[in-house]
Amino acid sequence: SYELTQPPSVSVSPGQTARITCSGDALPKKYAYWYQQKSGQAPVLVIYEDSKRPSGIPERFSGSSSGTLATLTISAAQVEDEADYYCYSTDSSGNQGVFGGGTQLTVL
Amino acid sequence: EIQLLESGGGLVQPGGSLRLSCAASGFTFSSYAMTWVRQAPGKGLEWVSVISGSAGSTYYADSVKGRFTISSDNSKNTLYLQMNSLRAEDTAVYYCAKAGRGGSYYLWDYFDYWGQGTLVTVSS
C-alpha cells in the first residue's frame, strides 16, 4: 500500500525556521495537505493543496511541493508551534487516503 | 456553528462488532464528503474510509476493507461506521471529519472540521 514518509522529529530554537518533509511517489500528481495536532486535541489544517494557507493560520506557515517531496516550512517558529505535524495525500489511483507517520516538532 | 459529535465507542472483545455514529449539524450534510480517521494510543493518524455526500461512492483502507462499512443517513445528518471482526489493532480513537468543500469533485478534499473522537478498545 502507498506510504508517505516523514522524519520522526524536528527540533529548532525559537525564531529559527523549521522544515518538515513528506516523501511519496504520487506527490508529483497528488496534492499534499498538512495538519497540526497538539496533545489531546483534534488535528487542525495548516496547509492545503501543497501551498495554500487556510484563513486564521499564521503567515509563518507555508508549504511547497516539488517532485516526490512536499515540505512544510514554519518561519520564525514559536514555542506555541510545538506539535505533531502530519502530511496527507491520496494514492496514485485516487482510491485511498494516506497520512504520513507524523513529525514531532520541538521548539526550545 | 458546525459540529460533529461521535458516539458508539467502547470496549469490545476480539471478533466482535461495534457501530460508530457521527451526528453532524451546522451545514448541509448531504453536500459534503465525510471521512473516518483513527489514531491508536500514542500513534499517528490513519485514514480509514470516506463516503461521498450522495453516499454513492465509498472507499476503504486496506487494513479495514471487508470488515468495516461506512454509510450515511442524510435524513438524520448522521455518518456511521459499522465495524465487524474487530481486532486488537483496531483499538484507537476514531474521528469523523468533514470535507472542506462541497460537491462530488471534492471527495478527497482537506478536512476542515473534526469531531472530538470516540475511543474503541478491542480487548478480551
mmCIF file of N, CA and C in Angstrom, chain B residues 32-81:
data_model
loop_
_atom_site.group_PDB
_atom_site.id
_atom_site.type_symbol
_atom_site.label_atom_id
_atom_site.label_comp_id
_atom_site.label_asym_id
_atom_site.label_seq_id
_atom_site.Cartn_x
_atom_site.Cartn_y
_atom_site.Cartn_z
ATOM 1 N N TYR B 32 -21.503 17.220 1.397
ATOM 2 C CA TYR B 32 -20.089 17.089 1.731
ATOM 3 C C TYR B 32 -19.669 15.643 1.938
ATOM 4 N N ALA B 33 -18.497 15.303 1.416
ATOM 5 C CA ALA B 33 -17.899 14.020 1.736
ATOM 6 C C ALA B 33 -17.528 13.992 3.210
ATOM 7 N N MET B 34 -17.614 12.807 3.787
ATOM 8 C CA MET B 34 -17.268 12.624 5.188
ATOM 9 C C MET B 34 -16.278 11.472 5.306
ATOM 10 N N THR B 35 -15.366 11.596 6.243
ATOM 11 C CA THR B 35 -14.271 10.645 6.381
ATOM 12 C C THR B 35 -14.126 10.195 7.824
ATOM 13 N N TRP B 36 -13.725 8.948 7.999
ATOM 14 C CA TRP B 36 -13.322 8.438 9.311
ATOM 15 C C TRP B 36 -11.791 8.340 9.337
ATOM 16 N N VAL B 37 -11.213 8.840 10.404
ATOM 17 C CA VAL B 37 -9.774 8.776 10.645
ATOM 18 C C VAL B 37 -9.598 8.222 12.055
ATOM 19 N N ARG B 38 -8.620 7.354 12.240
ATOM 20 C CA ARG B 38 -8.397 6.820 13.573
ATOM 21 C C ARG B 38 -6.958 7.054 14.032
ATOM 22 N N GLN B 39 -6.784 6.959 15.349
ATOM 23 C CA GLN B 39 -5.469 7.181 15.941
ATOM 24 C C GLN B 39 -5.294 6.232 17.117
ATOM 25 N N ALA B 40 -4.439 5.247 16.946
ATOM 26 C CA ALA B 40 -4.139 4.315 18.030
ATOM 27 C C ALA B 40 -3.418 5.061 19.152
ATOM 28 N N PRO B 41 -3.528 4.590 20.374
ATOM 29 C CA PRO B 41 -2.901 5.277 21.510
ATOM 30 C C PRO B 41 -1.411 5.514 21.282
ATOM 31 N N GLY B 42 -1.009 6.772 21.337
ATOM 32 C CA GLY B 42 0.394 7.128 21.176
ATOM 33 C C GLY B 42 0.926 7.026 19.764
ATOM 34 N N LYS B 43 0.042 6.793 18.809
ATOM 35 C CA LYS B 43 0.467 6.606 17.415
ATOM 36 C C LYS B 43 -0.045 7.732 16.523
ATOM 37 N N GLY B 44 0.240 7.610 15.236
ATOM 38 C CA GLY B 44 -0.144 8.632 14.283
ATOM 39 C C GLY B 44 -1.552 8.459 13.751
ATOM 40 N N LEU B 45 -1.937 9.389 12.885
ATOM 41 C CA LEU B 45 -3.251 9.352 12.263
ATOM 42 C C LEU B 45 -3.283 8.297 11.164
ATOM 43 N N GLU B 46 -4.424 7.629 11.036
ATOM 44 C CA GLU B 46 -4.621 6.649 9.971
ATOM 45 C C GLU B 46 -5.950 6.904 9.289
ATOM 46 N N TRP B 47 -5.923 7.119 7.989
ATOM 47 C CA TRP B 47 -7.148 7.265 7.208
ATOM 48 C C TRP B 47 -7.861 5.923 7.156
ATOM 49 N N VAL B 48 -9.183 5.930 7.383
ATOM 50 C CA VAL B 48 -9.948 4.683 7.440
ATOM 51 C C VAL B 48 -10.897 4.540 6.245
ATOM 52 N N SER B 49 -11.743 5.548 6.019
ATOM 53 C CA SER B 49 -12.762 5.401 4.997
ATOM 54 C C SER B 49 -13.367 6.753 4.665
ATOM 55 N N VAL B 50 -13.901 6.870 3.447
ATOM 56 C CA VAL B 50 -14.565 8.095 3.012
ATOM 57 C C VAL B 50 -15.859 7.733 2.296
ATOM 58 N N ILE B 51 -16.853 8.607 2.403
ATOM 59 C CA ILE B 51 -18.116 8.445 1.694
ATOM 60 C C ILE B 51 -18.485 9.784 1.075
ATOM 61 N N SER B 52 -18.968 9.754 -0.140
ATOM 62 C CA SER B 52 -19.377 10.982 -0.809
ATOM 63 C C SER B 52 -20.669 11.508 -0.197
ATOM 64 N N GLY B 53 -20.969 12.769 -0.464
ATOM 65 C CA GLY B 53 -22.173 13.371 0.089
ATOM 66 C C GLY B 53 -23.439 12.654 -0.344
ATOM 67 N N SER B 54 -23.414 12.172 -1.569
ATOM 68 C CA SER B 54 -24.581 11.439 -2.080
ATOM 69 C C SER B 54 -24.604 9.996 -1.608
ATOM 70 N N ALA B 55 -23.540 9.580 -0.923
ATOM 71 C CA ALA B 55 -23.369 8.194 -0.448
ATOM 72 C C ALA B 55 -23.190 7.211 -1.591
ATOM 73 N N GLY B 56 -22.925 7.761 -2.781
ATOM 74 C CA GLY B 56 -22.764 6.888 -3.922
ATOM 75 C C GLY B 56 -21.382 6.303 -4.063
ATOM 76 N N SER B 57 -20.412 6.902 -3.404
ATOM 77 C CA SER B 57 -19.030 6.427 -3.507
ATOM 78 C C SER B 57 -18.452 6.201 -2.124
ATOM 79 N N THR B 58 -17.814 5.061 -1.958
ATOM 80 C CA THR B 58 -17.151 4.755 -0.688
ATOM 81 C C THR B 58 -15.798 4.115 -0.972
ATOM 82 N N TYR B 59 -14.833 4.402 -0.093
ATOM 83 C CA TYR B 59 -13.507 3.836 -0.224
ATOM 84 C C TYR B 59 -12.992 3.484 1.165
ATOM 85 N N TYR B 60 -12.097 2.475 1.196
ATOM 86 C CA TYR B 60 -11.621 1.961 2.470
ATOM 87 C C TYR B 60 -10.108 1.757 2.456
ATOM 88 N N ALA B 61 -9.511 1.877 3.622
ATOM 89 C CA ALA B 61 -8.118 1.496 3.791
ATOM 90 C C ALA B 61 -8.010 -0.017 3.696
ATOM 91 N N ASP B 62 -6.884 -0.508 3.200
ATOM 92 C CA ASP B 62 -6.685 -1.956 3.082
ATOM 93 C C ASP B 62 -6.852 -2.648 4.426
ATOM 94 N N SER B 63 -6.473 -1.969 5.498
ATOM 95 C CA SER B 63 -6.491 -2.570 6.834
ATOM 96 C C SER B 63 -7.901 -2.856 7.349
ATOM 97 N N VAL B 64 -8.904 -2.241 6.751
ATOM 98 C CA VAL B 64 -10.277 -2.429 7.234
ATOM 99 C C VAL B 64 -11.226 -2.957 6.153
ATOM 100 N N LYS B 65 -10.730 -3.046 4.935
ATOM 101 C CA LYS B 65 -11.580 -3.464 3.816
ATOM 102 C C LYS B 65 -12.155 -4.857 4.068
ATOM 103 N N GLY B 66 -13.455 -4.987 3.853
ATOM 104 C CA GLY B 66 -14.124 -6.266 4.081
ATOM 105 C C GLY B 66 -14.618 -6.450 5.501
ATOM 106 N N ARG B 67 -14.194 -5.596 6.411
ATOM 107 C CA ARG B 67 -14.628 -5.697 7.812
ATOM 108 C C ARG B 67 -15.443 -4.470 8.244
ATOM 109 N N PHE B 68 -15.118 -3.309 7.724
ATOM 110 C CA PHE B 68 -15.805 -2.077 8.099
ATOM 111 C C PHE B 68 -16.691 -1.617 6.936
ATOM 112 N N THR B 69 -17.802 -0.977 7.285
ATOM 113 C CA THR B 69 -18.692 -0.406 6.274
ATOM 114 C C THR B 69 -19.067 1.015 6.679
ATOM 115 N N ILE B 70 -18.815 1.949 5.796
ATOM 116 C CA ILE B 70 -19.190 3.338 6.029
ATOM 117 C C ILE B 70 -20.542 3.593 5.376
ATOM 118 N N SER B 71 -21.370 4.378 6.037
ATOM 119 C CA SER B 71 -22.667 4.729 5.474
ATOM 120 C C SER B 71 -23.102 6.067 6.049
ATOM 121 N N SER B 72 -24.145 6.602 5.483
ATOM 122 C CA SER B 72 -24.673 7.866 5.995
ATOM 123 C C SER B 72 -26.179 7.903 5.811
ATOM 124 N N ASP B 73 -26.850 8.644 6.661
ATOM 125 C CA ASP B 73 -28.285 8.853 6.580
ATOM 126 C C ASP B 73 -28.495 10.364 6.484
ATOM 127 N N ASN B 74 -28.730 10.839 5.283
ATOM 128 C CA ASN B 74 -28.861 12.281 5.083
ATOM 129 C C ASN B 74 -30.103 12.855 5.758
ATOM 130 N N SER B 75 -31.107 12.014 6.006
ATOM 131 C CA SER B 75 -32.310 12.500 6.687
ATOM 132 C C SER B 75 -32.039 12.755 8.172
ATOM 133 N N LYS B 76 -31.018 12.090 8.695
ATOM 134 C CA LYS B 76 -30.648 12.250 10.103
ATOM 135 C C LYS B 76 -29.328 13.014 10.266
ATOM 136 N N ASN B 77 -28.729 13.447 9.157
ATOM 137 C CA ASN B 77 -27.432 14.144 9.198
ATOM 138 C C ASN B 77 -26.415 13.359 10.024
ATOM 139 N N THR B 78 -26.359 12.069 9.773
ATOM 140 C CA THR B 78 -25.511 11.201 10.581
ATOM 141 C C THR B 78 -24.661 10.282 9.710
ATOM 142 N N LEU B 79 -23.409 10.184 10.085
ATOM 143 C CA LEU B 79 -22.431 9.302 9.455
ATOM 144 C C LEU B 79 -22.242 8.089 10.355
ATOM 145 N N TYR B 80 -22.042 6.926 9.751
ATOM 146 C CA TYR B 80 -21.860 5.697 10.522
ATOM 147 C C TYR B 80 -20.589 4.969 10.095
ATOM 148 N N LEU B 81 -20.094 4.144 11.001
ATOM 149 C CA LEU B 81 -19.038 3.198 10.667
ATOM 150 C C LEU B 81 -19.367 1.886 11.374
#
